[in-house]
Amino acid sequence: MPIISVPQEFNQDDLYVDLRQVLGSPLFLKCEGFNFAGSVKLKAANEMVTAAEADGVLRPGSVLVESSSGNLGVALSIIAASRGYRFRCVTDSRCNLATRLLMEALGAEVHVVTVPDPETGYLGARLAYVRDVCASDPRFVWLDQYSNANSWKAHHRTTAPAIARRFPELDVLFVGAGTTGTLMGCARWFKEWRPSVRIVAVDAAGSVSFGTPAARRMLPGLGMNVRPPLLDESLVDEVLHVEEADAIRMCHRLARRGFLFGGSTGTVVSGATSWLARRDARDLTAVAIAPDLGERYLETVYQSNWVRDLYGADVLDADELSTGDRAA
Ligand SMILES: Cc1ncc(COP(=O)(O)O)c(C=O)c1O
């Protein structure tokens, strides 16, 4: 049993859900939500802050500022509180209320951008605000999760080797793409150490990350309105795009079996199970990464009115949710 003295010291990095019983799909889901930040973003936040301190960029009296759709903001709120920095999180109106309240409870200041930039959307408007703040006061330090190499290095150092240790026979790894820190860290490690493993990126339909046109996206976490600076497409073997309605349906299917995950997990699992269903996957070893858990999505993904208003009345059709093959 670990004993810790700062919150970022604890992270459950070796928990997998075998989805064969749940979905009939030969897929292991690596859970990244069991830490005090509740998400995979604790790793990137910790690595970026530690590196900025070592480089002398972050010093006593510095104020962290970061654009985040929520999870990195929570992770930085925790680390800032633990290390004695002030932190201002810049988010937008799609940020879940629960996530915002969580950051405030941890002592962060939350700035919500409500007007998207006509060309670069909410992200562009958030980044413009961050740049203004940094220009106005030299105490502000922007780690810039979108281009900070320490974000992918965190996964290169921890996530990918942890998966490889647990699954020496791994054939395919499904990773969601937001800033692509998780994807790039894992893809680089496997290309270096286990090049036979197929790296499949899972993106939200309507994201421009891999060169497809922009469209409305309401789930935070995956997808970008600008090309992710960290992304090196040559390290990715395949890209899947998943509709938000399918991601939400998958979240509800998992919840019906007692596994409450966030929207990006629904996206990755939906993409992975469709990919596996198109092949004879019986002998394949497949792993997908679940970035967070579902409690922060109770007012969105798990609210039937929110879902019906955005995606139509039949998205949560009872037949879609039944697993069919469940044992008595
Ligand atoms: C819920 C969730 N899923 C997925 C991601 C994507 O991770 P990455 O930015 O490493 O691509 C994020 C990033 O914030 C997230 O919050």
Coordinates of C-alpha atoms in Angstrom, one line a residue, residues 5-164:
S5 CA 3.0 13.1 1.0
V6 CA 2.1 15.0 -2.2
P7 CA -1.0 14.2 -4.4
Q8 CA 1.0 13.6 -7.7
E9 CA 2.9 10.8 -6.1
F10 CA 0.0 8.4 -6.5
N11 CA -1.0 7.1 -9.9
Q12 CA -2.5 3.6 -10.6
D13 CA -0.7 2.8 -13.8
D14 CA -1.5 -0.9 -14.0
L15 CA -5.2 -1.4 -14.1
Y16 CA -6.9 -2.8 -17.2
V17 CA -10.5 -3.8 -17.9
D18 CA -11.0 -6.9 -20.0
L19 CA -13.9 -5.8 -22.3
R20 CA -14.6 -9.3 -23.6
Q21 CA -17.2 -9.9 -21.0
V22 CA -18.7 -6.4 -21.3
L23 CA -18.7 -5.8 -25.1
G24 CA -17.7 -9.2 -26.6
S25 CA -14.6 -7.5 -28.0
P26 CA -11.1 -8.7 -27.3
L27 CA -9.9 -5.4 -25.9
F28 CA -8.1 -4.4 -22.7
L29 CA -8.8 -0.9 -21.5
K30 CA -6.0 0.8 -19.6
C31 CA -7.5 3.0 -16.9
E32 CA -5.7 6.3 -16.5
G33 CA -8.3 7.9 -14.2
F34 CA -7.2 6.5 -10.8
N35 CA -5.2 9.3 -9.4
F36 CA -6.0 12.6 -7.5
A37 CA -6.5 14.5 -10.8
G38 CA -8.8 11.8 -12.1
S39 CA -7.2 11.7 -15.5
V40 CA -4.3 10.9 -17.7
K41 CA -3.3 14.5 -17.6
L42 CA -1.7 14.3 -14.3
K43 CA 1.3 12.7 -16.0
A44 CA 1.8 15.5 -18.5
A45 CA 1.2 18.2 -15.9
N46 CA 3.7 16.7 -13.5
E47 CA 6.4 16.3 -16.2
M48 CA 5.9 19.8 -17.6
V49 CA 6.0 21.5 -14.2
T50 CA 9.0 19.5 -13.0
A51 CA 10.9 20.4 -16.3
A52 CA 9.9 24.1 -16.0
E53 CA 11.2 24.2 -12.4
A54 CA 14.5 22.5 -13.4
D55 CA 14.9 25.0 -16.3
G56 CA 14.4 27.9 -13.9
V57 CA 11.3 29.1 -15.9
L58 CA 9.0 28.4 -13.0
R59 CA 10.1 30.0 -9.7
P60 CA 8.6 31.0 -6.4
G61 CA 6.1 33.8 -7.2
S62 CA 5.4 32.5 -10.7
V63 CA 1.7 32.3 -11.7
L64 CA 0.8 29.4 -14.0
V65 CA -1.6 30.0 -16.8
E66 CA -2.8 27.3 -19.2
S67 CA -5.5 26.7 -21.7
S68 CA -7.4 23.5 -21.0
S69 CA -10.7 21.9 -21.8
G70 CA -10.7 20.7 -18.2
N71 CA -8.5 17.7 -17.3
L72 CA -5.1 19.3 -17.6
G73 CA -6.6 22.3 -15.7
V74 CA -7.5 20.0 -12.8
A75 CA -4.1 18.3 -12.8
L76 CA -2.3 21.6 -12.8
S77 CA -4.6 22.9 -10.0
I78 CA -3.5 20.0 -7.9
I79 CA 0.2 20.4 -8.6
A80 CA 0.1 24.2 -8.2
A81 CA -1.7 23.8 -4.9
S82 CA 0.8 21.2 -3.8
R83 CA 3.9 23.3 -4.8
G84 CA 2.6 26.7 -3.8
Y85 CA 2.0 28.4 -7.1
R86 CA -1.1 30.4 -8.2
F87 CA -2.8 29.0 -11.3
R88 CA -5.2 30.6 -13.8
C89 CA -7.0 28.1 -16.1
V90 CA -8.4 29.4 -19.4
T91 CA -11.2 27.2 -20.6
D92 CA -14.4 27.7 -22.6
S93 CA -18.2 27.2 -22.2
R94 CA -17.9 23.5 -23.1
C95 CA -15.9 22.8 -19.9
N96 CA -18.1 20.7 -17.6
L97 CA -19.4 22.6 -14.6
A98 CA -18.1 19.8 -12.2
T99 CA -14.6 20.3 -13.7
R100 CA -14.7 24.0 -13.2
L101 CA -15.9 23.7 -9.6
L102 CA -13.2 21.2 -8.9
M103 CA -10.5 23.6 -10.1
E104 CA -11.9 26.4 -8.0
A105 CA -12.1 24.1 -5.0
L106 CA -8.4 23.4 -5.4
G107 CA -7.7 27.2 -5.4
A108 CA -7.3 27.9 -9.1
E109 CA -8.8 30.8 -10.8
V110 CA -10.9 29.8 -13.9
H111 CA -11.4 32.1 -16.8
V112 CA -14.2 30.9 -19.2
V113 CA -14.0 32.1 -22.8
T114 CA -17.6 32.4 -24.2
V115 CA -17.0 33.7 -27.7
P116 CA -15.1 31.5 -30.2
D117 CA -12.7 33.0 -32.7
P118 CA -14.5 32.9 -36.1
E119 CA -11.6 30.9 -37.7
T120 CA -9.8 29.1 -34.9
G121 CA -12.8 28.5 -32.7
Y122 CA -12.7 28.4 -28.9
L123 CA -9.2 27.1 -28.8
G124 CA -8.0 30.1 -30.8
A125 CA -9.9 32.5 -28.5
R126 CA -8.4 30.8 -25.4
L127 CA -4.8 31.0 -26.7
A128 CA -5.3 34.7 -27.6
Y129 CA -6.3 35.3 -24.0
V130 CA -3.3 33.4 -22.6
R131 CA -0.9 35.3 -24.8
D132 CA -2.4 38.6 -23.7
V133 CA -2.1 37.6 -20.0
C134 CA 1.6 36.6 -20.5
A135 CA 2.4 39.8 -22.3
S136 CA 0.7 41.9 -19.5
D137 CA 2.7 40.5 -16.5
P138 CA 6.1 38.6 -16.5
R139 CA 5.1 36.5 -13.5
F140 CA 2.8 34.5 -15.7
V141 CA 4.3 31.2 -17.0
W142 CA 2.5 29.3 -19.8
L143 CA 3.7 25.7 -20.1
D144 CA 1.7 25.4 -23.4
Q145 CA 0.5 21.8 -23.3
Y146 CA -0.1 22.0 -27.1
S147 CA 3.6 22.2 -28.0
N148 CA 5.5 21.2 -24.8
A149 CA 7.6 18.1 -25.5
N150 CA 7.5 17.1 -21.8
S151 CA 3.8 16.1 -22.4
W152 CA 4.7 13.3 -24.8
K153 CA 7.9 12.5 -22.8
A154 CA 5.7 11.7 -19.8
H155 CA 4.0 8.9 -21.7
H156 CA 7.2 7.7 -23.3
R157 CA 8.7 7.3 -19.8
T158 CA 5.6 5.8 -18.1
T159 CA 2.5 4.8 -20.1
A160 CA 4.0 3.0 -23.1
P161 CA 6.6 0.9 -21.1
A162 CA 3.8 0.0 -18.5
I163 CA 1.6 -1.3 -21.3
A164 CA 4.5 -3.2 -22.9

